[in-house]
mmCIF file of C-alpha atoms in Angstrom:
data_model
loop_
_atom_site.group_PDB
_atom_site.id
_atom_site.type_symbol
_atom_site.label_atom_id
_atom_site.label_comp_id
_atom_site.label_asym_id
_atom_site.label_seq_id
_atom_site.Cartn_x
_atom_site.Cartn_y
_atom_site.Cartn_z
ATOM 1 C CA UNK A 10 -1.867 14.604 -22.461
ATOM 2 C CA UNK A 11 -1.930 15.764 -18.839
ATOM 3 C CA UNK A 12 -3.821 13.934 -16.130
ATOM 4 C CA UNK A 13 -4.887 17.361 -14.850
ATOM 5 C CA UNK A 14 -6.157 16.580 -11.264
ATOM 6 C CA UNK A 15 -6.215 12.896 -12.007
ATOM 7 C CA UNK A 16 -4.687 9.999 -9.661
ATOM 8 C CA UNK A 17 -3.608 6.708 -11.407
ATOM 9 C CA UNK A 18 -3.518 3.856 -9.261
ATOM 10 C CA UNK A 19 -0.662 1.339 -9.996
ATOM 11 C CA UNK A 20 -0.723 -2.325 -8.299
ATOM 12 C CA UNK A 21 2.720 -4.014 -8.567
ATOM 13 C CA UNK A 22 1.937 -7.921 -8.752
ATOM 14 C CA UNK A 23 5.003 -10.019 -9.957
ATOM 15 C CA UNK A 24 4.670 -13.721 -10.362
ATOM 16 C CA UNK A 25 7.420 -15.034 -8.110
ATOM 17 C CA UNK A 26 6.976 -15.193 -4.373
ATOM 18 C CA UNK A 27 9.129 -17.082 -1.876
ATOM 19 C CA UNK A 28 7.048 -16.662 1.355
ATOM 20 C CA UNK A 29 3.756 -17.835 -0.292
ATOM 21 C CA UNK A 30 3.858 -19.480 -3.613
ATOM 22 C CA UNK A 31 1.712 -17.760 -6.209
ATOM 23 C CA UNK A 32 0.618 -15.170 -3.618
ATOM 24 C CA UNK A 33 -0.868 -12.694 -5.782
ATOM 25 C CA UNK A 34 -3.430 -15.008 -7.154
ATOM 26 C CA UNK A 35 -3.931 -17.179 -3.801
ATOM 27 C CA UNK A 36 -7.583 -17.549 -2.821
ATOM 28 C CA UNK A 37 -8.897 -15.013 -0.024
ATOM 29 C CA UNK A 38 -12.503 -15.068 0.646
ATOM 30 C CA UNK A 39 -13.361 -16.589 -2.515
ATOM 31 C CA UNK A 40 -11.337 -14.619 -4.891
ATOM 32 C CA UNK A 41 -7.806 -13.866 -6.005
ATOM 33 C CA UNK A 42 -5.647 -11.853 -3.510
ATOM 34 C CA UNK A 43 -4.945 -9.433 -6.404
ATOM 35 C CA UNK A 44 -8.685 -8.698 -6.826
ATOM 36 C CA UNK A 45 -9.264 -7.198 -3.468
ATOM 37 C CA UNK A 46 -6.983 -4.333 -4.170
ATOM 38 C CA UNK A 47 -8.221 -3.979 -7.723
ATOM 39 C CA UNK A 48 -12.041 -3.801 -6.600
ATOM 40 C CA UNK A 49 -11.198 -1.298 -3.616
ATOM 41 C CA UNK A 50 -9.563 1.115 -6.096
ATOM 42 C CA UNK A 51 -12.487 0.751 -8.618
ATOM 43 C CA UNK A 52 -15.133 1.127 -5.969
ATOM 44 C CA UNK A 53 -13.333 4.438 -4.348
ATOM 45 C CA UNK A 54 -14.129 6.535 -7.542
ATOM 46 C CA UNK A 55 -11.107 8.652 -6.627
ATOM 47 C CA UNK A 56 -8.754 7.258 -9.175
ATOM 48 C CA UNK A 57 -9.122 7.690 -13.130
ATOM 49 C CA UNK A 58 -7.014 4.381 -14.067
ATOM 50 C CA UNK A 59 -6.345 1.123 -12.187
ATOM 51 C CA UNK A 60 -3.177 -0.480 -13.606
ATOM 52 C CA UNK A 61 -1.553 -3.677 -12.721
ATOM 53 C CA UNK A 62 2.223 -3.840 -13.392
ATOM 54 C CA UNK A 63 3.222 -7.526 -13.572
ATOM 55 C CA UNK A 64 5.841 -9.828 -15.484
ATOM 56 C CA UNK A 65 3.214 -12.486 -15.256
ATOM 57 C CA UNK A 66 0.720 -13.301 -18.292
ATOM 58 C CA UNK A 67 -1.494 -15.183 -16.040
ATOM 59 C CA UNK A 68 -1.670 -12.327 -13.318
ATOM 60 C CA UNK A 69 -2.411 -10.067 -16.180
ATOM 61 C CA UNK A 70 -5.222 -12.130 -17.508
ATOM 62 C CA UNK A 71 -6.720 -12.258 -13.969
ATOM 63 C CA UNK A 72 -6.069 -8.377 -13.432
ATOM 64 C CA UNK A 73 -8.035 -7.778 -16.766
ATOM 65 C CA UNK A 74 -10.784 -10.087 -15.678
ATOM 66 C CA UNK A 75 -11.271 -8.016 -12.458
ATOM 67 C CA UNK A 76 -11.413 -4.535 -14.335
ATOM 68 C CA UNK A 77 -7.817 -3.408 -14.386
ATOM 69 C CA UNK A 78 -5.671 -2.452 -17.147
ATOM 70 C CA UNK A 79 -2.418 -4.061 -17.906
ATOM 71 C CA UNK A 80 -1.093 -2.017 -20.675
ATOM 72 C CA UNK A 81 2.395 -3.672 -20.722
ATOM 73 C CA UNK A 82 4.148 -6.664 -19.294
ATOM 74 C CA UNK A 83 6.812 -5.750 -16.857
ATOM 75 C CA UNK A 84 10.418 -6.466 -17.896
ATOM 76 C CA UNK A 85 12.370 -9.298 -16.150
ATOM 77 C CA UNK A 86 14.803 -7.121 -14.683
ATOM 78 C CA UNK A 87 12.078 -5.569 -12.556
ATOM 79 C CA UNK A 88 10.558 -8.839 -11.257
ATOM 80 C CA UNK A 89 13.355 -9.872 -9.143
ATOM 81 C CA UNK A 90 13.114 -10.331 -5.093
ATOM 82 C CA UNK A 91 15.556 -7.342 -4.575
ATOM 83 C CA UNK A 92 13.689 -4.903 -6.781
ATOM 84 C CA UNK A 93 11.920 -2.185 -4.587
ATOM 85 C CA UNK A 94 8.291 -1.555 -5.556
ATOM 86 C CA UNK A 95 9.172 2.060 -6.119
ATOM 87 C CA UNK A 96 11.188 0.914 -9.316
ATOM 88 C CA UNK A 97 8.039 -0.637 -10.742
ATOM 89 C CA UNK A 98 5.816 2.519 -10.189
ATOM 90 C CA UNK A 99 8.591 4.584 -11.688
ATOM 91 C CA UNK A 100 8.860 2.179 -14.652
ATOM 92 C CA UNK A 101 5.034 2.489 -15.333
ATOM 93 C CA UNK A 102 4.931 6.195 -15.003
ATOM 94 C CA UNK A 103 7.755 6.610 -17.502
ATOM 95 C CA UNK A 104 5.928 3.916 -19.766
ATOM 96 C CA UNK A 105 2.500 5.972 -19.653
ATOM 97 C CA UNK A 106 4.517 9.404 -20.622
ATOM 98 C CA UNK A 107 6.399 7.707 -23.222
ATOM 99 C CA UNK A 108 3.597 5.808 -24.809
ATOM 100 C CA UNK A 109 0.578 7.878 -24.025
ATOM 101 C CA UNK A 110 1.860 11.093 -23.173
ATOM 102 C CA UNK A 111 0.009 10.455 -20.040
ATOM 103 C CA UNK A 112 1.223 12.320 -16.816
ATOM 104 C CA UNK A 113 -1.281 12.129 -13.685
ATOM 105 C CA UNK A 114 -1.464 14.605 -11.021
ATOM 106 C CA UNK A 115 -1.013 11.795 -8.363
ATOM 107 C CA UNK A 116 0.458 8.172 -8.431
ATOM 108 C CA UNK A 117 -0.937 5.920 -6.078
ATOM 109 C CA UNK A 118 0.643 2.369 -5.100
ATOM 110 C CA UNK A 119 -1.650 -0.175 -3.656
ATOM 111 C CA UNK A 120 0.259 -3.366 -2.675
ATOM 112 C CA UNK A 121 -1.878 -6.638 -3.076
ATOM 113 C CA UNK A 122 -0.716 -7.768 0.128
ATOM 114 C CA UNK A 123 -2.893 -5.372 1.933
ATOM 115 C CA UNK A 124 -6.362 -6.729 0.685
ATOM 116 C CA UNK A 125 -8.543 -5.574 3.434
ATOM 117 C CA UNK A 126 -8.001 -1.687 2.891
ATOM 118 C CA UNK A 127 -11.415 -0.259 2.136
ATOM 119 C CA UNK A 128 -12.757 2.017 -0.795
ATOM 120 C CA UNK A 129 -13.016 4.467 2.033
ATOM 121 C CA UNK A 130 -9.553 4.318 3.106
ATOM 122 C CA UNK A 131 -8.454 5.211 -0.344
ATOM 123 C CA UNK A 132 -10.793 7.900 -0.682
ATOM 124 C CA UNK A 133 -9.359 9.360 2.834
ATOM 125 C CA UNK A 134 -5.956 9.400 1.370
ATOM 126 C CA UNK A 135 -7.078 10.847 -1.837
ATOM 127 C CA UNK A 136 -8.693 13.543 -0.192
ATOM 128 C CA UNK A 137 -5.793 14.257 2.020
ATOM 129 C CA UNK A 138 -3.391 14.422 -0.920
ATOM 130 C CA UNK A 139 -5.779 17.104 -2.664
ATOM 131 C CA UNK A 140 -6.817 19.176 0.225
ATOM 132 C CA UNK A 141 -3.249 19.767 1.310
ATOM 133 C CA UNK A 142 -1.691 19.920 -1.984
ATOM 134 C CA UNK A 143 0.529 17.155 -0.460
ATOM 135 C CA UNK A 144 3.840 16.036 -1.990
ATOM 136 C CA UNK A 145 3.052 12.481 -0.638
ATOM 137 C CA UNK A 146 0.585 10.674 1.429
ATOM 138 C CA UNK A 147 1.473 7.264 3.108
ATOM 139 C CA UNK A 148 -0.881 5.092 5.367
ATOM 140 C CA UNK A 149 -0.116 4.086 8.709
ATOM 141 C CA UNK A 150 -1.445 2.490 11.743
ATOM 142 C CA UNK A 151 -1.408 3.524 15.326
ATOM 143 C CA UNK A 152 0.906 1.254 17.153
ATOM 144 C CA UNK A 153 -0.657 2.105 20.543
ATOM 145 C CA UNK A 154 2.940 2.407 21.904
ATOM 146 C CA UNK A 155 5.153 5.186 22.666
ATOM 147 C CA UNK A 156 8.880 5.672 22.711
ATOM 148 C CA UNK A 157 9.299 4.711 26.315
ATOM 149 C CA UNK A 158 7.992 1.056 25.396
ATOM 150 C CA UNK A 159 10.704 0.308 22.708
ATOM 151 C CA UNK A 160 13.244 -1.864 23.081
ATOM 152 C CA UNK A 161 15.468 -4.128 20.917
ATOM 153 C CA UNK A 162 17.330 -7.393 21.923
ATOM 154 C CA UNK A 163 21.109 -7.407 22.144
ATOM 155 C CA UNK A 164 21.577 -11.113 22.663
ATOM 156 C CA UNK A 165 18.938 -11.501 25.551
ATOM 157 C CA UNK A 166 19.560 -7.893 26.704
ATOM 158 C CA UNK A 167 16.762 -5.424 26.566
ATOM 159 C CA UNK A 168 18.128 -2.235 25.177
ATOM 160 C CA UNK A 169 15.998 0.983 25.175
ATOM 161 C CA UNK A 170 15.464 2.560 21.597
ATOM 162 C CA UNK A 171 15.189 5.940 23.154
ATOM 163 C CA UNK A 172 17.326 5.975 26.323
ATOM 164 C CA UNK A 173 16.763 9.900 26.707
ATOM 165 C CA UNK A 174 13.178 9.334 27.494
ATOM 166 C CA UNK A 175 11.995 8.922 30.898
ATOM 167 C CA UNK A 176 10.986 5.308 31.242
ATOM 168 C CA UNK A 177 8.514 6.165 33.974
ATOM 169 C CA UNK A 178 6.717 8.987 32.100
ATOM 170 C CA UNK A 179 3.094 8.825 32.237
ATOM 171 C CA UNK A 180 1.607 8.233 28.579
ATOM 172 C CA UNK A 181 -0.616 11.399 28.824
ATOM 173 C CA UNK A 182 1.052 14.151 26.807
ATOM 174 C CA UNK A 183 3.522 11.455 24.980
ATOM 175 C CA UNK A 184 3.187 11.219 21.328
ATOM 176 C CA UNK A 185 1.880 8.106 19.659
ATOM 177 C CA UNK A 186 3.766 5.982 17.719
ATOM 178 C CA UNK A 187 2.408 5.147 14.092
ATOM 179 C CA UNK A 188 4.138 2.443 11.733
ATOM 180 C CA UNK A 189 3.876 2.496 7.955
ATOM 181 C CA UNK A 190 1.304 -0.155 7.298
ATOM 182 C CA UNK A 191 2.042 -0.752 3.548
ATOM 183 C CA UNK A 192 -1.325 -0.292 2.220
ATOM 184 C CA UNK A 193 -1.618 3.086 0.523
ATOM 185 C CA UNK A 194 1.029 5.059 -1.082
ATOM 186 C CA UNK A 195 0.223 8.343 -2.950
ATOM 187 C CA UNK A 196 2.417 10.872 -4.312
ATOM 188 C CA UNK A 197 3.126 13.480 -7.065
ATOM 189 C CA UNK A 198 5.085 11.837 -9.936
ATOM 190 C CA UNK A 199 7.664 14.514 -10.197
ATOM 191 C CA UNK A 200 8.416 13.933 -6.440
ATOM 192 C CA UNK A 201 8.922 10.395 -6.946
ATOM 193 C CA UNK A 202 11.073 10.598 -9.801
ATOM 194 C CA UNK A 203 13.016 13.294 -7.960
ATOM 195 C CA UNK A 204 13.136 11.408 -4.493
ATOM 196 C CA UNK A 205 13.036 7.909 -5.691
ATOM 197 C CA UNK A 206 10.649 7.194 -2.683
ATOM 198 C CA UNK A 207 7.079 7.849 -1.264
ATOM 199 C CA UNK A 208 8.949 8.639 2.006
ATOM 200 C CA UNK A 209 9.584 12.300 1.674
ATOM 201 C CA UNK A 210 10.315 14.534 4.627
ATOM 202 C CA UNK A 211 6.897 16.347 4.152
ATOM 203 C CA UNK A 212 4.906 13.219 3.487
ATOM 204 C CA UNK A 213 1.481 13.273 5.251
ATOM 205 C CA UNK A 214 0.093 10.264 7.223
ATOM 206 C CA UNK A 215 -3.211 8.663 6.635
ATOM 207 C CA UNK A 216 -4.228 6.576 9.870
ATOM 208 C CA UNK A 217 -5.968 3.307 9.201
ATOM 209 C CA UNK A 218 -7.222 0.818 11.927
ATOM 210 C CA UNK A 219 -5.619 -2.383 12.692
ATOM 211 C CA UNK A 220 -8.009 -4.799 11.091
ATOM 212 C CA UNK A 221 -7.738 -2.976 7.729
ATOM 213 C CA UNK A 222 -3.876 -2.776 7.933
ATOM 214 C CA UNK A 223 -3.202 -6.585 7.814
ATOM 215 C CA UNK A 224 -0.285 -7.105 5.523
ATOM 216 C CA UNK A 225 0.115 -10.562 4.001
ATOM 217 C CA UNK A 226 3.765 -11.651 3.736
ATOM 218 C CA UNK A 227 3.717 -15.255 5.466
ATOM 219 C CA UNK A 228 1.315 -18.117 5.564
ATOM 220 C CA UNK A 229 0.198 -17.114 9.208
ATOM 221 C CA UNK A 230 -0.909 -13.523 7.792
ATOM 222 C CA UNK A 231 -2.913 -15.135 5.077
ATOM 223 C CA UNK A 232 -4.862 -17.318 7.682
ATOM 224 C CA UNK A 233 -5.628 -14.326 9.892
ATOM 225 C CA UNK A 234 -6.948 -12.404 6.975
ATOM 226 C CA UNK A 235 -8.884 -15.464 5.939
ATOM 227 C CA UNK A 236 -10.333 -15.429 9.568
ATOM 228 C CA UNK A 237 -11.493 -12.052 9.391
ATOM 229 C CA UNK A 238 -13.091 -12.617 6.009
ATOM 230 C CA UNK A 239 -15.135 -15.568 7.443
ATOM 231 C CA UNK A 240 -16.198 -13.529 10.476
ATOM 232 C CA UNK A 241 -17.009 -10.320 8.648
ATOM 233 C CA UNK A 242 -18.170 -11.610 5.044
ATOM 234 C CA UNK A 243 -19.410 -10.709 2.860
ATOM 235 C CA UNK A 244 -17.129 -7.464 3.001
ATOM 236 C CA UNK A 245 -19.344 -5.841 0.393
ATOM 237 C CA UNK A 246 -20.327 -2.795 2.563
ATOM 238 C CA UNK A 247 -17.864 -0.156 3.036
ATOM 239 C CA UNK A 248 -19.333 0.624 6.519
ATOM 240 C CA UNK A 249 -17.740 -2.127 8.371
#
């Protein structure tokens, strides 16, 4: 069957993690890290299904407890450190097509490492996707910097990333720089299968704020997210 205009949300959550052991089930604000993404997706009411792809029976159990589907356990070859998340999404889309004859209009990837995204962020990305009949939508955050600000270090030497830019140019008129924040990825399945990435040339950017763009990959990131939860609890409103 066709998913018509439906979006399926797929959350990759493998059992192993080097930076933070058991990261996807670590406690954040009183619930597992994974639960934040499941709850936001369900609350958004713009995704037809919320599916967790995992190699872990423990994660599968927790995912189901929080309302997500786990239709199959991910094969071990897709659970290694060097496997990019896009391969997990493609595997699930292929499984849904083969086992259920289900082909959605859009495939959304939510990484558990971005727990503070709101349901309204998911709604905004989905609206952008539908309104513009987009190939892909990727969430970004304003860096507050311009090309004239960017440098990399060659040893101790500062090297300008864009030497052709006037280093004394006034910021008025300069284009703002945005960074992919790792929170929301959305694309048509046929685009993903053909391109093998959400980052296609005509992708649209959905801008999120800094607070809700926190990406947890190290213990310090988790500490920061925990502090936000303490300061802004109960996080039950989508108006913060």
